[in-house]
Amino acid sequence: METLIPSRLSTLGHPERLAIFRLLMRRYPDRVPAGELAGALGHKPSTLSAYLAALMQAGLVTQERTGTSLRYSVSMTEVRRTFDYLLLDCCRGRPGLCGPVSLPAPGNGGTAPGRRHRVLFLCTGNSARSIFAEAILRKEAGDRFEAFSAGTHPRAAPHPFALDLLRQTGHDIAGLRSKPLSEFQVPEAPAFDFVFTVCNQAANEDCPAWPGHPVSAHWGVPDPALAQGGEAERRLAFHQAYGALANRIKAFAALPVATLDRTAIQRGLDDLAHDESGNTP
């Protein structure tokens, strides 16, 4: 570790390599295609390849071939070993001096007993997936969670197919609207306990850190608004997106978040990022 840690710190000291690492951390546990990384960060394929090679040589990123596509993910085990070394060896195990600011589990740390946990769902357009998630959580566990949604580049209004499906499945659509992320980045905005990205594009964007350090997770779902074909095929895409989110949100609502520590909650949310076959969208 004496030579490995300086190598890793030096690798992350390069701003472009650090940007790739941060994006992969936001997308964890996804394996992200090289082309998507290049597009999100504006790199030429050859330049991206060189940066990824350095991160893999340092042991911070792993590569996997899926068909003709190369996909990348952070090596979470090695990332944890790196931070453990810095805390336990360099800082001599004195978290009070050089550890991170304490991150309480949602609902702890001075919050009022019985307060509903606040949850924000983010996607790009805030017209379908995040709207679905907001409505589903309100219906499934509105007594314990306050649900909100926003878009990084919101559409003018929710997609008509999304609203039709929500009506058909018994949701109250009053008050659902497409709105910008900036509405929740002002001082008077609610403080969130959880922030979920439900589309890859929103997760790829480098948003500012949220006050209070809410627990975050990425539940990428394909955009149904991009579906091709006739009306039946397009509506089917909305049903599939709704179903994928409903399964995850029901499992999330069943987690005993009031009794779990932050690490256990994060592990549970990352597990829910996988579909039934164990793959990420």
Short mmCIF file of C-alpha atoms in Angstrom, two decimals:
data_model
loop_
_atom_site.label_atom_id
_atom_site.label_comp_id
_atom_site.label_asym_id
_atom_site.label_seq_id
_atom_site.Cartn_x
_atom_site.Cartn_y
_atom_site.Cartn_z
CA MET A 1 0.00 0.00 0.00
CA GLU A 2 2.95 2.33 0.56
CA THR A 3 3.44 2.74 -3.20
CA LEU A 4 -0.13 1.97 -4.31
CA ILE A 5 -1.83 4.79 -2.39
CA PRO A 6 0.45 7.57 -3.74
CA SER A 7 -0.17 6.17 -7.23
CA ARG A 8 -3.92 6.30 -6.72
CA LEU A 9 -3.84 9.82 -5.31
CA SER A 10 -1.66 10.96 -8.20
CA THR A 11 -4.06 9.37 -10.69
CA LEU A 12 -7.04 11.16 -9.14
CA GLY A 13 -5.07 14.39 -9.02
CA HIS A 14 -5.66 14.82 -12.74
CA PRO A 15 -8.96 16.76 -13.15
CA GLU A 16 -10.22 14.76 -16.14
CA ARG A 17 -9.49 11.39 -14.56
CA LEU A 18 -11.15 12.62 -11.37
CA ALA A 19 -14.24 13.63 -13.40
CA ILE A 20 -14.50 10.11 -14.83
CA PHE A 21 -14.12 8.60 -11.37
CA ARG A 22 -16.81 10.88 -9.94
CA LEU A 23 -19.23 10.03 -12.74
CA LEU A 24 -18.70 6.31 -12.20
CA MET A 25 -19.26 6.79 -8.47
CA ARG A 26 -22.57 8.52 -9.19
CA ARG A 27 -23.59 5.67 -11.47
CA TYR A 28 -22.50 2.86 -9.12
CA PRO A 29 -23.33 -0.04 -9.31
CA ASP A 30 -23.88 0.46 -13.06
CA ARG A 31 -21.29 -0.54 -15.61
CA VAL A 32 -21.19 2.40 -18.01
CA PRO A 33 -20.35 2.00 -21.73
CA ALA A 34 -17.24 3.79 -22.91
CA GLY A 35 -19.23 5.68 -25.53
CA GLU A 36 -21.58 7.06 -22.90
CA LEU A 37 -18.65 8.21 -20.77
CA ALA A 38 -17.08 9.93 -23.76
CA GLY A 39 -20.33 11.66 -24.66
CA ALA A 40 -21.09 12.77 -21.11
CA LEU A 41 -17.64 14.23 -20.52
CA GLY A 42 -16.85 15.44 -24.03
CA HIS A 43 -13.75 13.30 -24.61
CA LYS A 44 -12.45 11.78 -27.81
CA PRO A 45 -12.40 7.95 -27.64
CA SER A 46 -8.58 7.84 -27.65
CA THR A 47 -8.33 10.40 -24.85
CA LEU A 48 -10.96 8.63 -22.76
CA SER A 49 -9.18 5.31 -23.28
CA ALA A 50 -5.94 6.76 -21.91
CA TYR A 51 -7.68 8.16 -18.83
CA LEU A 52 -9.51 4.88 -18.17
CA ALA A 53 -6.29 2.90 -18.59
CA ALA A 54 -4.65 5.00 -15.86
CA LEU A 55 -7.62 4.49 -13.52
CA MET A 56 -7.58 0.73 -14.15
CA GLN A 57 -3.82 0.54 -13.62
CA ALA A 58 -4.35 2.23 -10.26
CA GLY A 59 -6.97 -0.38 -9.41
CA LEU A 60 -9.78 2.13 -9.00
CA VAL A 61 -11.84 1.13 -12.06
CA THR A 62 -12.68 -2.24 -13.62
CA GLN A 63 -13.55 -3.10 -17.22
CA GLU A 64 -15.99 -5.66 -18.56
CA ARG A 65 -16.80 -6.60 -22.14
CA THR A 66 -20.48 -7.05 -22.98
CA GLY A 67 -20.77 -8.13 -26.60
CA THR A 68 -18.88 -5.50 -28.56
CA SER A 69 -19.17 -2.89 -25.79
CA LEU A 70 -16.64 -2.15 -23.07
CA ARG A 71 -18.26 -1.12 -19.80
CA TYR A 72 -16.64 0.43 -16.75
CA SER A 73 -17.37 0.60 -13.05
CA VAL A 74 -15.57 1.73 -9.92
CA SER A 75 -13.87 -1.01 -7.92
CA MET A 76 -15.66 -0.25 -4.68
CA THR A 77 -13.56 -2.70 -2.68
CA GLU A 78 -10.35 -0.92 -3.68
CA VAL A 79 -11.88 2.51 -3.14
CA ARG A 80 -12.81 1.51 0.40
CA ARG A 81 -9.30 0.12 1.01
CA THR A 82 -7.82 3.41 -0.12
CA PHE A 83 -9.92 5.46 2.30
CA ASP A 84 -9.37 2.94 5.08
CA TYR A 85 -5.62 3.29 4.63
CA LEU A 86 -5.80 7.09 4.74
CA LEU A 87 -7.89 7.04 7.92
CA LEU A 88 -6.29 4.15 9.78
CA ASP A 89 -2.65 4.59 8.79
CA CYS A 90 -2.11 8.23 7.90
CA CYS A 91 -4.57 9.54 10.49
CA ARG A 92 -3.79 6.78 13.00
CA GLY A 93 -7.46 5.93 13.28
CA ARG A 94 -8.46 9.33 14.70
CA PRO A 95 -11.73 10.15 12.88
CA GLY A 96 -12.32 13.10 15.17
CA LEU A 97 -9.30 14.79 13.59
CA CYS A 98 -9.36 13.77 9.94
CA GLY A 99 -12.45 11.73 9.32
CA PRO A 100 -15.40 12.98 7.28
CA VAL A 101 -18.19 15.03 8.76
CA SER A 102 -20.62 12.69 10.51
CA LEU A 103 -23.32 11.50 8.13
CA PRO A 104 -26.38 10.47 10.14
CA ALA A 105 -28.88 7.97 8.81
CA PRO A 106 -32.04 9.56 7.35
CA GLY A 107 -34.44 10.58 10.05
CA ASN A 108 -31.76 10.71 12.77
CA GLY A 109 -29.62 13.52 14.02
CA GLY A 110 -32.19 15.84 15.50
CA THR A 111 -35.16 15.33 13.21
CA ALA A 112 -38.60 15.45 14.78
CA PRO A 113 -40.04 12.08 15.81
CA GLY A 114 -42.57 10.85 13.28
CA ARG A 115 -41.42 13.25 10.56
CA ARG A 116 -41.92 11.90 7.08
CA HIS A 117 -38.72 11.31 5.13
CA ARG A 118 -38.38 13.62 2.13
CA VAL A 119 -37.48 11.98 -1.19
CA LEU A 120 -36.52 13.65 -4.48
CA PHE A 121 -36.60 11.80 -7.81
CA LEU A 122 -34.56 13.30 -10.65
CA CYS A 123 -34.51 12.72 -14.38
CA THR A 124 -33.82 14.92 -17.37
CA GLY A 125 -37.28 15.97 -18.56
CA ASN A 126 -39.37 15.35 -15.41
CA SER A 127 -42.15 14.23 -17.74
CA ALA A 128 -42.44 10.48 -17.15
CA ARG A 129 -39.99 8.47 -15.01
CA SER A 130 -39.54 10.87 -12.11
CA ILE A 131 -43.24 11.77 -12.30
CA PHE A 132 -44.07 8.05 -12.04
CA ALA A 133 -41.75 7.68 -9.05
CA GLU A 134 -43.23 10.67 -7.24
CA ALA A 135 -46.79 9.40 -7.71
CA ILE A 136 -45.97 5.79 -6.83
CA LEU A 137 -44.23 6.65 -3.55
CA ARG A 138 -47.08 8.94 -2.51
CA LYS A 139 -49.58 6.15 -3.09
CA GLU A 140 -47.51 3.34 -1.56
CA ALA A 141 -46.16 5.08 1.53
CA GLY A 142 -47.40 8.66 1.68
CA ASP A 143 -47.81 8.34 5.43
CA ARG A 144 -44.04 7.91 5.86
CA PHE A 145 -42.52 9.70 2.87
CA GLU A 146 -42.94 13.07 1.17
CA ALA A 147 -42.24 12.62 -2.53
CA PHE A 148 -40.97 15.26 -4.96
CA SER A 149 -39.61 15.20 -8.50
CA ALA A 150 -37.68 17.52 -10.80
CA GLY A 151 -35.77 17.61 -14.06
CA THR A 152 -32.33 18.87 -14.98
CA HIS A 153 -33.84 20.08 -18.28
CA PRO A 154 -37.59 19.81 -17.69
CA ARG A 155 -40.23 19.57 -20.38
CA ALA A 156 -43.17 21.95 -20.44
CA ALA A 157 -45.51 19.38 -18.90
CA PRO A 158 -45.74 15.67 -17.99
CA HIS A 159 -46.14 13.35 -20.96
CA PRO A 160 -49.82 12.62 -21.75
CA PHE A 161 -49.15 8.86 -21.82
CA ALA A 162 -47.63 9.08 -18.33
CA LEU A 163 -50.66 10.91 -16.94
CA ASP A 164 -53.05 8.48 -18.65
CA LEU A 165 -51.26 5.51 -17.09
CA LEU A 166 -51.26 7.08 -13.64
CA ARG A 167 -55.00 7.69 -13.87
CA GLN A 168 -55.59 4.10 -14.98
CA THR A 169 -53.59 2.74 -12.04
CA GLY A 170 -55.47 4.76 -9.45
CA HIS A 171 -53.05 7.59 -8.75
CA ASP A 172 -54.00 11.13 -7.82
CA ILE A 173 -52.38 13.26 -10.51
CA ALA A 174 -53.44 16.60 -9.05
CA GLY A 175 -50.41 18.80 -8.60
CA LEU A 176 -48.06 16.72 -10.78
CA ARG A 177 -46.06 19.03 -13.03
CA SER A 178 -42.71 19.23 -14.75
CA LYS A 179 -40.36 21.55 -12.87
CA PRO A 180 -36.68 22.46 -12.82
CA LEU A 181 -34.16 21.18 -10.33
CA SER A 182 -33.45 24.80 -9.40
CA GLU A 183 -36.76 24.94 -7.48
CA PHE A 184 -35.15 22.67 -4.87
CA GLN A 185 -31.80 24.46 -4.72
CA VAL A 186 -32.98 27.63 -2.97
CA PRO A 187 -32.62 28.26 0.79
CA GLU A 188 -36.34 27.78 1.50
CA ALA A 189 -36.52 24.41 -0.31
CA PRO A 190 -37.16 21.27 1.74
CA ALA A 191 -34.16 19.32 3.02
CA PHE A 192 -34.08 15.84 1.54
CA ASP A 193 -33.28 12.52 3.18
CA PHE A 194 -33.01 10.64 -0.13
CA VAL A 195 -32.20 11.70 -3.69
CA PHE A 196 -32.65 9.22 -6.55
CA THR A 197 -31.70 9.66 -10.19
CA VAL A 198 -33.94 7.57 -12.45
CA CYS A 199 -32.25 8.28 -15.78
CA ASN A 200 -28.64 7.88 -16.81
CA GLN A 201 -28.33 11.34 -18.34
CA ALA A 202 -29.30 13.08 -15.09
CA ALA A 203 -26.89 10.88 -13.12
CA ASN A 204 -24.09 11.76 -15.54
CA GLU A 205 -24.48 15.47 -14.79
CA ASP A 206 -22.25 16.85 -12.05
CA CYS A 207 -24.81 18.49 -9.76
CA PRO A 208 -23.80 20.35 -6.59
CA ALA A 209 -23.78 18.41 -3.32
CA TRP A 210 -27.09 18.50 -1.47
CA PRO A 211 -27.26 20.16 1.96
CA GLY A 212 -27.39 17.61 4.75
CA HIS A 213 -25.81 14.89 2.59
CA PRO A 214 -28.94 12.85 1.80
CA VAL A 215 -28.56 9.18 0.90
CA SER A 216 -28.45 8.92 -2.88
CA ALA A 217 -28.84 6.11 -5.41
CA HIS A 218 -29.14 5.65 -9.15
CA TRP A 219 -32.09 3.66 -10.49
CA GLY A 220 -31.67 4.11 -14.23
CA VAL A 221 -34.75 3.29 -16.32
CA PRO A 222 -34.94 3.67 -20.13
CA ASP A 223 -36.84 6.77 -21.25
CA PRO A 224 -40.28 5.63 -22.48
CA ALA A 225 -40.73 8.90 -24.37
CA LEU A 226 -38.02 7.75 -26.80
CA ALA A 227 -39.84 4.54 -27.73
CA GLN A 228 -40.45 4.02 -31.45
CA GLY A 229 -43.36 2.43 -33.26
CA GLY A 230 -47.10 2.81 -33.12
CA GLU A 231 -49.13 4.02 -30.18
CA ALA A 232 -49.44 0.52 -28.67
CA GLU A 233 -45.67 0.00 -28.67
CA ARG A 234 -45.05 3.43 -27.22
CA ARG A 235 -47.60 2.97 -24.45
CA LEU A 236 -46.03 -0.39 -23.63
CA ALA A 237 -42.72 1.40 -22.98
CA PHE A 238 -44.47 3.60 -20.42
CA HIS A 239 -45.99 0.53 -18.73
CA GLN A 240 -42.53 -1.08 -18.53
CA ALA A 241 -40.94 2.02 -17.01
CA TYR A 242 -43.80 2.33 -14.52
CA GLY A 243 -43.48 -1.34 -13.55
CA ALA A 244 -39.71 -1.18 -13.03
CA LEU A 245 -40.02 1.87 -10.79
CA ALA A 246 -43.03 0.48 -8.90
CA ASN A 247 -41.08 -2.68 -7.98
CA ARG A 248 -38.12 -0.70 -6.66
CA ILE A 249 -40.20 1.85 -4.80
CA LYS A 250 -42.31 -0.80 -3.09
CA ALA A 251 -39.10 -2.52 -1.95
CA PHE A 252 -37.66 0.83 -0.83
CA ALA A 253 -40.80 1.64 1.16
CA ALA A 254 -40.49 -1.73 2.90
CA LEU A 255 -36.97 -0.96 4.18
CA PRO A 256 -36.94 -0.21 7.94
CA VAL A 257 -35.05 3.05 7.39
CA ALA A 258 -35.76 4.23 10.92
CA THR A 259 -33.77 1.34 12.40
CA LEU A 260 -30.96 0.88 9.85
CA ASP A 261 -27.67 2.75 9.82
CA ARG A 262 -26.60 4.72 6.78
CA THR A 263 -24.34 1.99 5.43
CA ALA A 264 -27.09 -0.62 5.54
CA ILE A 265 -29.55 1.75 3.87
CA GLN A 266 -27.09 2.57 1.09
CA ARG A 267 -26.39 -1.11 0.48
CA GLY A 268 -30.11 -1.83 0.24
CA LEU A 269 -30.67 1.00 -2.24
CA ASP A 270 -27.74 -0.09 -4.42
CA ASP A 271 -29.12 -3.64 -4.46
CA LEU A 272 -32.44 -2.30 -5.73
CA ALA A 273 -30.64 -0.78 -8.71
CA HIS A 274 -30.53 -4.28 -10.21
CA ASP A 275 -33.48 -5.78 -11.99
CA GLU A 276 -34.68 -9.35 -11.43
CA SER A 277 -31.94 -10.80 -13.63
CA GLY A 278 -29.24 -8.99 -11.67
CA ASN A 279 -28.38 -6.54 -14.44
CA THR A 280 -28.70 -2.79 -14.49
CA PRO A 281 -30.77 -1.07 -17.18
#
